[in-house]
Every structure is written in C-alpha cells, then in structure tokens.
mmCIF file of C-alpha atoms (C1' of nucleotides) in Angstrom:
data_model
loop_
_atom_site.group_PDB
_atom_site.id
_atom_site.type_symbol
_atom_site.label_atom_id
_atom_site.label_comp_id
_atom_site.label_asym_id
_atom_site.label_seq_id
_atom_site.Cartn_x
_atom_site.Cartn_y
_atom_site.Cartn_z
ATOM 1 C CA MET A 137 119.136 99.914 120.272
ATOM 2 C CA ARG A 138 117.833 102.939 119.898
ATOM 3 C CA THR A 139 118.193 106.370 122.250
ATOM 4 C CA ILE A 140 115.387 108.507 123.802
ATOM 5 C CA PRO A 141 113.274 109.593 120.890
ATOM 6 C CA LYS A 142 114.035 112.900 120.519
ATOM 7 C CA ASN A 143 111.665 115.972 120.397
ATOM 8 C CA SER A 144 110.628 115.858 117.086
ATOM 9 C CA ASP A 145 108.538 118.944 117.093
ATOM 10 C CA ALA A 146 111.659 121.080 117.475
ATOM 11 C CA ALA A 147 113.684 119.334 114.554
ATOM 12 C CA LEU A 148 110.332 119.938 112.203
ATOM 13 C CA ARG A 149 109.754 123.678 113.662
ATOM 14 C CA ALA A 150 113.743 124.096 113.277
ATOM 15 C CA ARG A 151 113.197 123.540 109.146
ATOM 16 C CA GLY A 152 110.398 125.836 109.119
ATOM 17 C CA LEU A 153 107.889 122.779 108.536
ATOM 18 C CA ARG A 154 104.326 122.835 109.514
ATOM 19 C CA LEU A 155 103.693 120.596 112.518
ATOM 20 C CA THR A 156 101.005 118.571 111.562
ATOM 21 C CA GLY A 157 99.811 115.618 113.403
ATOM 22 C CA PRO A 158 100.598 112.837 110.755
ATOM 23 C CA ARG A 159 104.190 114.559 110.053
ATOM 24 C CA ARG A 160 105.110 114.484 113.514
ATOM 25 C CA VAL A 161 104.109 110.904 114.163
ATOM 26 C CA VAL A 162 105.742 109.851 110.924
ATOM 27 C CA LEU A 163 108.995 111.204 112.168
ATOM 28 C CA GLU A 164 108.230 109.914 115.704
ATOM 29 C CA VAL A 165 107.390 106.333 114.515
ATOM 30 C CA LEU A 166 110.693 106.707 112.358
ATOM 31 C CA ARG A 167 112.778 107.817 115.290
ATOM 32 C CA GLY A 168 111.456 105.080 117.710
ATOM 33 C CA SER A 169 112.158 102.231 115.411
ATOM 34 C CA ASP A 170 115.621 100.817 114.120
ATOM 35 C CA ALA A 171 114.368 98.241 112.198
ATOM 36 C CA HIS A 172 114.458 100.185 108.871
ATOM 37 C CA PRO A 173 110.978 99.899 108.280
ATOM 38 C CA THR A 174 109.055 100.137 104.664
ATOM 39 C CA ALA A 175 106.466 103.014 104.320
ATOM 40 C CA GLU A 176 104.096 100.597 104.772
ATOM 41 C CA SER A 177 105.244 99.456 107.986
ATOM 42 C CA VAL A 178 105.416 102.966 109.033
ATOM 43 C CA HIS A 179 101.570 103.413 107.527
ATOM 44 C CA ARG A 180 100.754 100.934 109.926
ATOM 45 C CA LEU A 181 102.262 102.439 112.979
ATOM 46 C CA VAL A 182 101.290 105.740 112.403
ATOM 47 C CA ARG A 183 97.841 104.410 112.398
ATOM 48 C CA ARG A 184 98.228 102.923 115.572
ATOM 49 C CA ARG A 185 97.775 106.672 116.862
ATOM 50 C CA LEU A 186 96.150 108.500 114.138
ATOM 51 C CA PRO A 187 94.018 106.187 112.376
ATOM 52 C CA ARG A 188 92.638 108.339 109.381
ATOM 53 C CA VAL A 189 96.218 108.876 108.054
ATOM 54 C CA SER A 190 96.753 107.530 104.616
ATOM 55 C CA LEU A 191 99.505 105.920 103.079
ATOM 56 C CA GLY A 192 99.936 108.639 100.646
ATOM 57 C CA THR A 193 100.381 111.327 103.210
ATOM 58 C CA VAL A 194 103.150 108.893 104.852
ATOM 59 C CA TYR A 195 104.927 108.824 101.499
ATOM 60 C CA ARG A 196 105.001 112.532 101.432
ATOM 61 C CA ASN A 197 106.147 112.888 104.972
ATOM 62 C CA LEU A 198 108.946 110.345 104.435
ATOM 63 C CA ARG A 199 110.075 112.081 101.279
ATOM 64 C CA LEU A 200 110.079 115.402 102.875
ATOM 65 C CA LEU A 201 112.012 114.115 105.613
ATOM 66 C CA VAL A 202 114.499 112.376 103.522
ATOM 67 C CA ALA A 203 114.467 115.739 101.618
ATOM 68 C CA GLU A 204 115.267 117.707 104.709
ATOM 69 C CA GLY A 205 118.092 115.295 105.849
ATOM 70 C CA LEU A 206 116.026 114.101 108.859
ATOM 71 C CA ALA A 207 115.890 110.810 107.390
ATOM 72 C CA ALA A 208 117.639 108.449 105.010
ATOM 73 C CA GLU A 209 116.220 106.073 102.301
ATOM 74 C CA ILE A 210 117.928 102.500 102.021
ATOM 75 C CA PRO A 211 117.399 102.059 98.316
ATOM 76 C CA GLY A 212 115.999 99.005 97.012
ATOM 77 C CA PRO A 213 113.009 97.333 95.095
ATOM 78 C CA HIS A 214 110.984 98.119 98.626
ATOM 79 C CA ALA A 215 112.468 101.357 99.986
ATOM 80 C CA ARG A 216 113.065 101.351 103.355
ATOM 81 C CA PHE A 217 113.561 104.351 105.817
ATOM 82 C CA ASP A 218 115.935 105.118 108.686
ATOM 83 C CA ALA A 219 116.285 107.810 111.106
ATOM 84 C CA ASN A 220 119.255 107.257 112.435
ATOM 85 C CA MET A 221 121.572 109.805 110.873
ATOM 86 C CA ASP A 222 124.870 109.024 112.182
ATOM 87 C CA ALA A 223 127.461 107.455 109.771
ATOM 88 C CA HIS A 224 126.837 104.075 109.566
ATOM 89 C CA HIS A 225 125.775 100.472 107.766
ATOM 90 C CA HIS A 226 123.706 98.044 107.277
ATOM 91 C CA PHE A 227 123.888 94.033 107.643
ATOM 92 C CA THR A 228 121.149 92.199 105.741
ATOM 93 C CA CYS A 229 120.190 89.107 107.277
ATOM 94 C CA VAL A 230 119.915 86.899 103.915
ATOM 95 C CA ARG A 231 117.257 84.485 105.683
ATOM 96 C CA CYS A 232 115.191 86.465 107.793
ATOM 97 C CA GLY A 233 115.837 89.566 105.882
ATOM 98 C CA ARG A 234 116.015 91.933 108.793
ATOM 99 C CA ILE A 235 118.569 94.919 108.899
ATOM 100 C CA VAL A 236 120.772 95.675 111.437
ATOM 101 C CA ASP A 237 123.134 98.769 111.851
ATOM 102 C CA VAL A 238 126.938 98.734 111.697
ATOM 103 C CA ASP A 239 128.242 101.491 113.256
ATOM 104 C CA GLY A 240 130.306 103.995 111.135
ATOM 105 C CA PRO A 241 133.080 104.422 113.271
ATOM 106 C CA LEU A 242 133.564 100.696 113.536
ATOM 107 C CA ALA A 243 134.401 100.600 109.758
ATOM 108 C CA GLU A 244 135.918 104.293 108.878
ATOM 109 C CA PRO A 245 139.494 103.506 109.441
ATOM 110 C CA HIS A 246 139.087 100.584 106.699
ATOM 111 C CA ALA A 247 136.483 102.343 104.486
ATOM 112 C CA GLU A 248 138.801 105.350 104.323
ATOM 113 C CA ALA A 249 141.611 103.852 103.294
ATOM 114 C CA LEU A 250 139.547 101.913 100.884
ATOM 115 C CA ARG A 251 138.480 105.255 99.555
ATOM 116 C CA VAL A 252 141.645 106.732 99.085
ATOM 117 C CA ARG A 253 143.402 103.817 97.215
ATOM 118 C CA ILE A 254 140.322 103.696 94.618
ATOM 119 C CA ALA A 255 140.256 107.418 94.464
ATOM 120 C CA ALA A 256 144.360 107.406 93.165
ATOM 121 C CA ARG A 257 143.905 104.093 91.313
ATOM 122 C CA THR A 258 141.084 105.299 89.219
ATOM 123 C CA GLY A 259 141.047 108.652 89.146
ATOM 124 C CA LEU A 260 137.233 108.913 90.229
ATOM 125 C CA ALA A 261 136.307 111.552 92.784
ATOM 126 C CA ILE A 262 134.550 109.729 95.486
ATOM 127 C CA THR A 263 132.643 111.756 97.682
ATOM 128 C CA HIS A 264 130.860 108.989 99.765
ATOM 129 C CA HIS A 265 129.990 105.386 99.704
ATOM 130 C CA ARG A 266 127.668 102.799 100.897
ATOM 131 C CA ILE A 267 128.704 99.458 102.341
ATOM 132 C CA GLU A 268 126.178 96.658 102.992
ATOM 133 C CA PHE A 269 126.825 93.368 104.730
ATOM 134 C CA PHE A 270 125.127 90.028 104.112
ATOM 135 C CA GLY A 271 124.795 87.011 106.180
ATOM 136 C CA ARG A 272 122.810 85.325 108.811
ATOM 137 C CA CYS A 273 122.025 87.228 111.791
ATOM 138 C CA PRO A 274 122.536 85.941 115.323
ATOM 139 C CA GLN A 275 118.864 84.766 115.528
ATOM 140 C CA CYS A 276 118.913 82.814 112.253
ATOM 141 C CA ARG A 277 122.326 80.792 113.266
ATOM 142 C CA ALA A 278 120.928 79.601 116.580
ATOM 143 C CA PRO A 279 119.958 76.314 116.859
ATOM 144 C CA ARG A 280 116.238 76.830 116.521
ATOM 145 C CA ALA A 281 116.616 79.130 113.823
ATOM 146 C CA ARG A 282 113.448 77.367 112.135
ATOM 147 C CA LEU A 283 111.393 79.001 114.513
ATOM 148 C CA HIS A 284 112.715 82.423 113.525
ATOM 149 C CA ARG A 285 110.015 83.363 110.740
ATOM 150 C CA PRO A 286 111.212 85.089 107.795
ATOM 151 C CA ARG A 287 109.715 88.443 107.065
ATOM 152 C CA ARG A 288 110.404 91.156 104.472
ATOM 153 C CA SER A 289 108.534 94.211 106.407
ATOM 154 C CA PRO A 290 109.703 95.029 109.813
ATOM 155 C CA MET B 1 136.196 98.043 78.929
ATOM 156 C CA ARG B 2 134.717 94.549 78.217
ATOM 157 C CA THR B 3 136.601 91.827 76.610
ATOM 158 C CA ILE B 4 135.457 89.786 73.557
ATOM 159 C CA PRO B 5 132.083 88.416 74.334
ATOM 160 C CA LYS B 6 132.386 84.892 74.973
ATOM 161 C CA ASN B 7 130.503 82.214 73.422
ATOM 162 C CA SER B 8 126.925 82.669 75.082
ATOM 163 C CA ASP B 9 125.399 79.333 73.404
ATOM 164 C CA ALA B 10 127.955 77.264 75.385
ATOM 165 C CA ALA B 11 127.418 78.868 78.917
ATOM 166 C CA LEU B 12 123.400 78.441 78.342
ATOM 167 C CA ARG B 13 123.647 74.689 76.952
ATOM 168 C CA ALA B 14 126.165 73.905 79.684
ATOM 169 C CA ARG B 15 123.037 74.349 81.872
ATOM 170 C CA GLY B 16 120.501 72.715 80.077
ATOM 171 C CA LEU B 17 118.807 75.859 79.236
ATOM 172 C CA ARG B 18 117.204 75.956 75.681
ATOM 173 C CA LEU B 19 118.913 77.961 72.935
ATOM 174 C CA THR B 20 116.186 80.434 72.024
ATOM 175 C CA GLY B 21 117.163 83.560 69.860
ATOM 176 C CA PRO B 22 115.773 85.938 72.290
ATOM 177 C CA ARG B 23 117.505 84.406 75.498
ATOM 178 C CA ARG B 24 120.813 84.088 73.425
ATOM 179 C CA VAL B 25 120.915 87.809 72.366
ATOM 180 C CA VAL B 26 119.764 88.855 75.935
ATOM 181 C CA LEU B 27 122.682 87.218 77.402
ATOM 182 C CA GLU B 28 124.977 88.527 74.332
ATOM 183 C CA VAL B 29 123.607 91.851 74.663
ATOM 184 C CA LEU B 30 124.788 91.822 78.279
ATOM 185 C CA ARG B 31 128.130 90.556 77.935
ATOM 186 C CA GLY B 32 128.657 93.527 75.257
ATOM 187 C CA SER B 33 127.732 95.983 77.414
ATOM 188 C CA ASP B 34 129.390 97.486 80.709
ATOM 189 C CA ALA B 35 126.925 100.236 80.928
ATOM 190 C CA HIS B 36 125.012 98.184 83.367
ATOM 191 C CA PRO B 37 121.662 98.417 81.413
ATOM 192 C CA THR B 38 118.333 98.417 82.759
ATOM 193 C CA ALA B 39 115.808 95.876 81.633
ATOM 194 C CA GLU B 40 114.247 98.600 79.023
ATOM 195 C CA SER B 41 117.834 99.361 77.711
ATOM 196 C CA VAL B 42 118.248 95.857 77.191
ATOM 197 C CA HIS B 43 115.069 95.314 75.425
ATOM 198 C CA ARG B 44 116.034 98.423 73.317
ATOM 199 C CA LEU B 45 119.522 96.626 72.389
ATOM 200 C CA VAL B 46 117.735 93.108 71.735
ATOM 201 C CA ARG B 47 115.345 94.636 69.373
ATOM 202 C CA ARG B 48 117.781 95.990 66.889
ATOM 203 C CA ARG B 49 118.837 92.211 66.385
ATOM 204 C CA LEU B 50 115.461 90.525 67.049
ATOM 205 C CA PRO B 51 112.471 93.455 66.767
ATOM 206 C CA ARG B 52 109.652 91.382 67.646
ATOM 207 C CA VAL B 53 111.016 90.327 71.207
ATOM 208 C CA SER B 54 109.241 91.331 73.926
ATOM 209 C CA LEU B 55 109.780 93.539 77.126
ATOM 210 C CA GLY B 56 108.256 90.699 79.192
ATOM 211 C CA THR B 57 110.519 87.938 77.445
ATOM 212 C CA VAL B 58 113.471 89.954 78.466
ATOM 213 C CA TYR B 59 112.833 90.340 81.886
ATOM 214 C CA ARG B 60 112.205 86.306 81.893
ATOM 215 C CA ASN B 61 115.426 85.890 80.751
ATOM 216 C CA LEU B 62 117.205 88.330 82.661
ATOM 217 C CA ARG B 63 116.013 86.811 85.780
ATOM 218 C CA LEU B 64 116.678 83.414 84.720
ATOM 219 C CA LEU B 65 120.172 84.284 83.927
ATOM 220 C CA VAL B 66 120.477 85.820 87.324
ATOM 221 C CA ALA B 67 119.027 82.869 88.816
ATOM 222 C CA GLU B 68 121.426 80.765 86.845
ATOM 223 C CA GLY B 69 124.488 82.832 88.235
ATOM 224 C CA LEU B 70 125.266 84.019 84.453
ATOM 225 C CA ALA B 71 124.641 87.468 85.422
ATOM 226 C CA ALA B 72 123.865 90.010 88.526
ATOM 227 C CA GLU B 73 121.225 92.230 89.316
ATOM 228 C CA ILE B 74 122.270 95.620 91.092
ATOM 229 C CA PRO B 75 119.425 96.520 93.078
ATOM 230 C CA GLY B 76 117.741 99.734 92.721
ATOM 231 C CA PRO B 77 114.587 101.540 92.262
ATOM 232 C CA HIS B 78 115.287 100.421 88.579
ATOM 233 C CA ALA B 79 116.965 97.205 88.258
ATOM 234 C CA ARG B 80 119.895 96.989 86.371
ATOM 235 C CA PHE B 81 121.921 94.141 84.907
ATOM 236 C CA ASP B 82 125.426 92.885 84.782
ATOM 237 C CA ALA B 83 126.746 90.203 83.258
ATOM 238 C CA ASN B 84 130.411 91.006 84.627
ATOM 239 C CA MET B 85 130.748 87.909 87.483
ATOM 240 C CA ASP B 86 133.910 88.758 88.248
ATOM 241 C CA ALA B 87 134.190 90.257 91.933
ATOM 242 C CA HIS B 88 133.912 94.215 91.961
ATOM 243 C CA HIS B 89 132.294 97.126 93.326
ATOM 244 C CA HIS B 90 130.636 99.986 91.695
ATOM 245 C CA PHE B 91 131.130 103.838 91.564
ATOM 246 C CA THR B 92 127.950 105.722 90.551
ATOM 247 C CA CYS B 93 127.977 109.376 89.077
ATOM 248 C CA VAL B 94 125.774 111.374 91.211
ATOM 249 C CA ARG B 95 125.552 114.046 88.050
ATOM 250 C CA CYS B 96 124.748 111.473 85.261
ATOM 251 C CA GLY B 97 124.003 108.478 86.820
ATOM 252 C CA ARG B 98 126.521 106.479 85.019
ATOM 253 C CA ILE B 99 127.894 103.472 86.944
ATOM 254 C CA VAL B 100 131.681 102.361 86.250
ATOM 255 C CA ASP B 101 132.928 99.285 87.477
ATOM 256 C CA VAL B 102 135.747 99.046 90.148
ATOM 257 C CA ASP B 103 138.168 96.386 90.201
ATOM 258 C CA GLY B 104 137.542 93.865 93.079
ATOM 259 C CA PRO B 105 141.216 92.988 93.769
ATOM 260 C CA LEU B 106 141.675 96.691 94.004
ATOM 261 C CA ALA B 107 139.449 96.877 97.032
ATOM 262 C CA GLU B 108 139.841 93.539 98.307
ATOM 263 C CA PRO B 109 142.431 93.466 101.250
ATOM 264 C CA HIS B 110 140.799 96.726 102.548
ATOM 265 C CA ALA B 111 137.392 95.053 102.059
ATOM 266 C CA GLU B 112 138.680 91.690 103.715
ATOM 267 C CA ALA B 113 139.958 93.398 106.670
ATOM 268 C CA LEU B 114 136.839 95.374 107.472
ATOM 269 C CA ARG B 115 134.648 92.312 107.039
ATOM 270 C CA VAL B 116 136.791 90.393 109.252
ATOM 271 C CA ARG B 117 136.652 93.381 112.088
ATOM 272 C CA ILE B 118 133.117 93.874 111.744
ATOM 273 C CA ALA B 119 132.656 89.896 112.324
ATOM 274 C CA ALA B 120 134.419 89.994 115.375
ATOM 275 C CA ARG B 121 133.124 93.205 116.850
ATOM 276 C CA THR B 122 129.240 92.235 116.180
ATOM 277 C CA GLY B 123 129.277 88.621 115.790
ATOM 278 C CA LEU B 124 127.327 88.636 112.996
ATOM 279 C CA ALA B 125 128.247 85.871 110.262
ATOM 280 C CA ILE B 126 129.001 87.843 107.197
ATOM 281 C CA THR B 127 129.181 85.995 103.944
ATOM 282 C CA HIS B 128 129.492 88.893 101.538
ATOM 283 C CA HIS B 129 129.091 92.683 101.338
ATOM 284 C CA ARG B 130 128.500 95.149 98.315
ATOM 285 C CA ILE B 131 130.295 98.336 98.527
ATOM 286 C CA GLU B 132 129.018 101.543 96.340
ATOM 287 C CA PHE B 133 131.034 104.464 95.659
ATOM 288 C CA PHE B 134 129.466 107.656 94.660
ATOM 289 C CA GLY B 135 130.816 111.007 93.520
ATOM 290 C CA ARG B 136 131.833 112.314 89.849
ATOM 291 C CA CYS B 137 132.772 110.602 86.973
ATOM 292 C CA PRO B 138 135.814 112.165 84.705
ATOM 293 C CA GLN B 139 133.216 113.462 82.065
ATOM 294 C CA CYS B 140 131.317 115.388 84.878
ATOM 295 C CA ARG B 141 134.091 116.580 86.426
ATOM 296 C CA ALA B 142 135.809 117.967 83.069
ATOM 297 C CA PRO B 143 135.241 121.846 82.276
ATOM 298 C CA ARG B 144 132.521 121.364 79.820
ATOM 299 C CA ALA B 145 130.838 119.105 81.975
ATOM 300 C CA ARG B 146 127.698 120.972 81.107
ATOM 301 C CA LEU B 147 127.519 119.396 77.728
ATOM 302 C CA HIS B 148 127.741 115.699 79.480
ATOM 303 C CA ARG B 149 124.029 114.905 79.778
ATOM 304 C CA PRO B 150 122.628 113.513 82.533
ATOM 305 C CA ARG B 151 120.706 110.328 81.940
ATOM 306 C CA ARG B 152 119.094 107.362 83.688
ATOM 307 C CA SER B 153 119.111 104.276 81.429
ATOM 308 C CA PRO B 154 122.389 103.851 79.380
ATOM 309 C "C1'" DA C 277 106.573 64.859 70.047
ATOM 310 C "C1'" DT C 278 106.721 67.853 73.862
ATOM 311 C "C1'" DA C 279 108.165 70.490 77.500
ATOM 312 C "C1'" DG C 280 109.709 74.821 77.447
ATOM 313 C "C1'" DC C 281 109.517 79.909 75.372
ATOM 314 C "C1'" DT C 282 107.460 83.565 73.328
ATOM 315 C "C1'" DG C 283 104.334 87.505 72.621
ATOM 316 C "C1'" DC C 284 100.891 89.847 73.661
ATOM 317 C "C1'" DA C 285 98.314 91.917 77.010
ATOM 318 C "C1'" DA C 286 96.232 91.775 81.649
ATOM 319 C "C1'" DA C 287 97.487 92.282 86.259
ATOM 320 C "C1'" DG C 288 100.393 93.372 90.367
ATOM 321 C "C1'" DT C 289 103.188 95.921 93.201
ATOM 322 C "C1'" DC C 290 105.123 100.219 95.060
ATOM 323 C "C1'" DT C 291 104.734 105.021 95.025
ATOM 324 C "C1'" DT C 292 103.196 109.324 93.168
ATOM 325 C "C1'" DT C 293 99.494 113.088 92.287
ATOM 326 C "C1'" DG C 294 95.300 115.705 91.293
ATOM 327 C "C1'" DC C 295 91.804 117.758 93.681
ATOM 328 C "C1'" DA C 296 88.372 119.486 96.880
ATOM 329 C "C1'" DT C 297 88.931 119.729 101.994
ATOM 330 C "C1'" DG C 298 90.942 120.525 106.433
ATOM 331 C "C1'" DT C 299 94.218 122.904 109.443
ATOM 332 C "C1'" DG C 300 98.745 125.397 111.564
ATOM 333 C "C1'" DT C 301 100.547 129.744 112.109
ATOM 334 C "C1'" DA D 68 92.865 134.373 106.068
ATOM 335 C "C1'" DC D 69 95.700 131.521 103.387
ATOM 336 C "C1'" DA D 70 99.227 128.773 102.286
ATOM 337 C "C1'" DC D 71 100.464 124.250 103.294
ATOM 338 C "C1'" DA D 72 98.741 119.417 104.227
ATOM 339 C "C1'" DT D 73 95.753 115.872 103.889
ATOM 340 C "C1'" DG D 74 92.516 111.760 102.494
ATOM 341 C "C1'" DC D 75 90.933 109.560 98.739
ATOM 342 C "C1'" DA D 76 91.354 107.732 94.906
ATOM 343 C "C1'" DA D 77 92.983 107.535 90.209
ATOM 344 C "C1'" DA D 78 97.388 107.573 87.837
ATOM 345 C "C1'" DG D 79 102.302 106.013 86.940
ATOM 346 C "C1'" DA D 80 106.385 103.209 86.833
ATOM 347 C "C1'" DC D 81 108.345 98.814 86.427
ATOM 348 C "C1'" DT D 82 107.623 94.067 86.490
ATOM 349 C "C1'" DT D 83 105.296 89.889 86.564
ATOM 350 C "C1'" DT D 84 102.375 86.441 84.410
ATOM 351 C "C1'" DG D 85 98.506 83.922 82.074
ATOM 352 C "C1'" DC D 86 97.474 81.973 78.156
ATOM 353 C "C1'" DA D 87 97.515 80.404 73.509
ATOM 354 C "C1'" DG D 88 100.558 79.295 69.740
ATOM 355 C "C1'" DC D 89 105.175 78.343 68.649
ATOM 356 C "C1'" DT D 90 110.206 76.143 68.689
ATOM 357 C "C1'" DA D 91 114.465 73.637 70.174
ATOM 358 C "C1'" DT D 92 115.667 69.178 71.114
#
DNA sequence: ATAGCTGCAAAGTCTTTGCATGTGT
DNA sequence: ACACATGCAAAGACTTTGCAGCTAT
C-alpha cells in the first residue's frame, strides 16, 4: 500500500518546474497508485480529472518526472512508471501480469553481498542493480484463481 | 567468450522444426555471438551469409527459437536475444550500452538465499528471478575511455 | 504433394515530435 | 509579456502479419 499522497505542487515547484494542471495531476495519479501503471493507464486516470489532457502530454510529463528524479520507469515492451523512489524491487506475477513491490531493505543484505562478489570476480564496476522476481501472486495461487482475470495495464 | 558453435541442425530437427537456410543461420549467428544482439543486428549478420533474408523472417525465427527454448529474449525498449541458455545474469555498461554475461553459478548462492528470504517474508511464490547489474565496463573505465565509442546495437 | 517458410510490403503498437495556441509566473 | 506547456495530429521506431510463391520432407 502507498502512503498519503504528498504535496506534489511543492515537489514540482522545488525543481523550478511550472505547475500546470496536467503535470500536477500526472504526478498525483502516479503517487496515488502502486500498480506501476503504463502511460496509457496514467492517461486514463488523469482524464478522469482533466478530460482534455492528451496522451502526448502524459508521455511528456512522465518523461520529465523521470528525468527530474520524481518517478522511475520500469523498462519493458510497454514502459511502466513508478513514483515510489525508495529502493525496492519488483515481483511480477506471470499469470496476471501484476507487479508488486518488494521492499529494498528486505533484499539489501543479500544483494550487497552479491554485488561485492560479482565485482571482485569480474572486475566490473557495479554501481547499481535491479532484481525482478517472477512467480504467482497470492490471488492467482488461490483456489478460485480462475476468477482472477489476467490483465496487462493496471 | 563463447564455446564452439554446436550443431544447430540437430537442435532444430530434434524439435521437429524445418531446417531452412534462414532459420539455421539465425540460430548459428545467435550461437556465435555473446553480444546479445538486437533483431536488426542478427539480420545484418545473417545477411552476410544469405543476403536475401528479410527482417521479418529474422523476427519470426527469433521468436520461434525463444518459444522453443533455444534462445532467450532480454526485454527492453529494443529486444535483444541470447542463445546462451545457461543460468546467468547480465551486466550493462551505462556508458557504451554493452551487455556482458555474469555467470549464474557465481551469483547463485546469494540469489538463492535472497529468494528464500523474500518468499518467506512476502508469501509470494517465486519461481525465478532476473538480476541486472549496471556500471562501467573495463573498457569504459580505462584512461582512454573516450576512444570507446558508445553504441546501441552490437 | 503439401504443410510449413519466406520475401515483400502493409499494418500495428507504443512513443515522440512539430506547430500553432494556450497559460503560469 | 514571454518562455514554457499543451492539444492535435503526423511521424518515428520497432515489431508483427497477410499473402502469393517457394521448399524441406
């Protein structure tokens, strides 16, 4: 679950960004979701509040937020976006496609040891890493899992 | 580095796939490279041997090889392909974009412990995971690194 | 002979961009 | 005011697909 949406206005202003309606709502929508939405999904949600916002503008703002360090992009065939900037990893359900967060601190001890070991053995200068876990989410493991419809865009 | 290209014909025949020129060469090219080439890159290499092969055919065969378990796809904005089916991870140089293999066994002990821990704490049923390391490759860390031209498609 | 492949080109999907208009500061 | 943002639609980049002809078995 996600905490109370912070004041996005301040976050934007603090970076000298203009505070336009579409931009503020894009950030608020992203902050209000922990479903790692696609651009299209963000667009849908933004439009509930500002019906005239275009998909192009959503893309422009998402990219801008990523560039400013206010959001992260989860790479893939369809990019997904994430306003959770705390160190964390992702678990993807191979059945329904849902992505859930895995706390960074939970993984950190092992990940750190792993990094050190790889660096020592290979000579590569590792600055960071990304870990993705795959499997089935609790809902899809449940007995009545057939009722849980697969989906692509949260 | 990669070992001697195995007999691709056998691998294909064993699955009941037809052994066409383009298909065989696509697999051989992939097996002969450890540079995680893009589809376009594979196409370029295939054309050195069979100049009339189309990009569409390369895509079709790459997808088929992936579906048959003879190759893996590295997800991203531009898909990359890999005929190395041994368990392993990838290190991506953030400067030149090169992707180098990190032996699976090297990481396995830590990765396994990590998986167990996450599974225990979250209740997620983890079947597999992917770890990507980022940093600078030896060439890009070298003093004359400016000479190492960034590139996207190996 | 015939199911499966291929080349070609057209169509799809997701994302970016040019431009005239609108809008925060 | 005026630099920056937006809406719209067109263009881009990558990938898939329809179809008629070709080919491995």
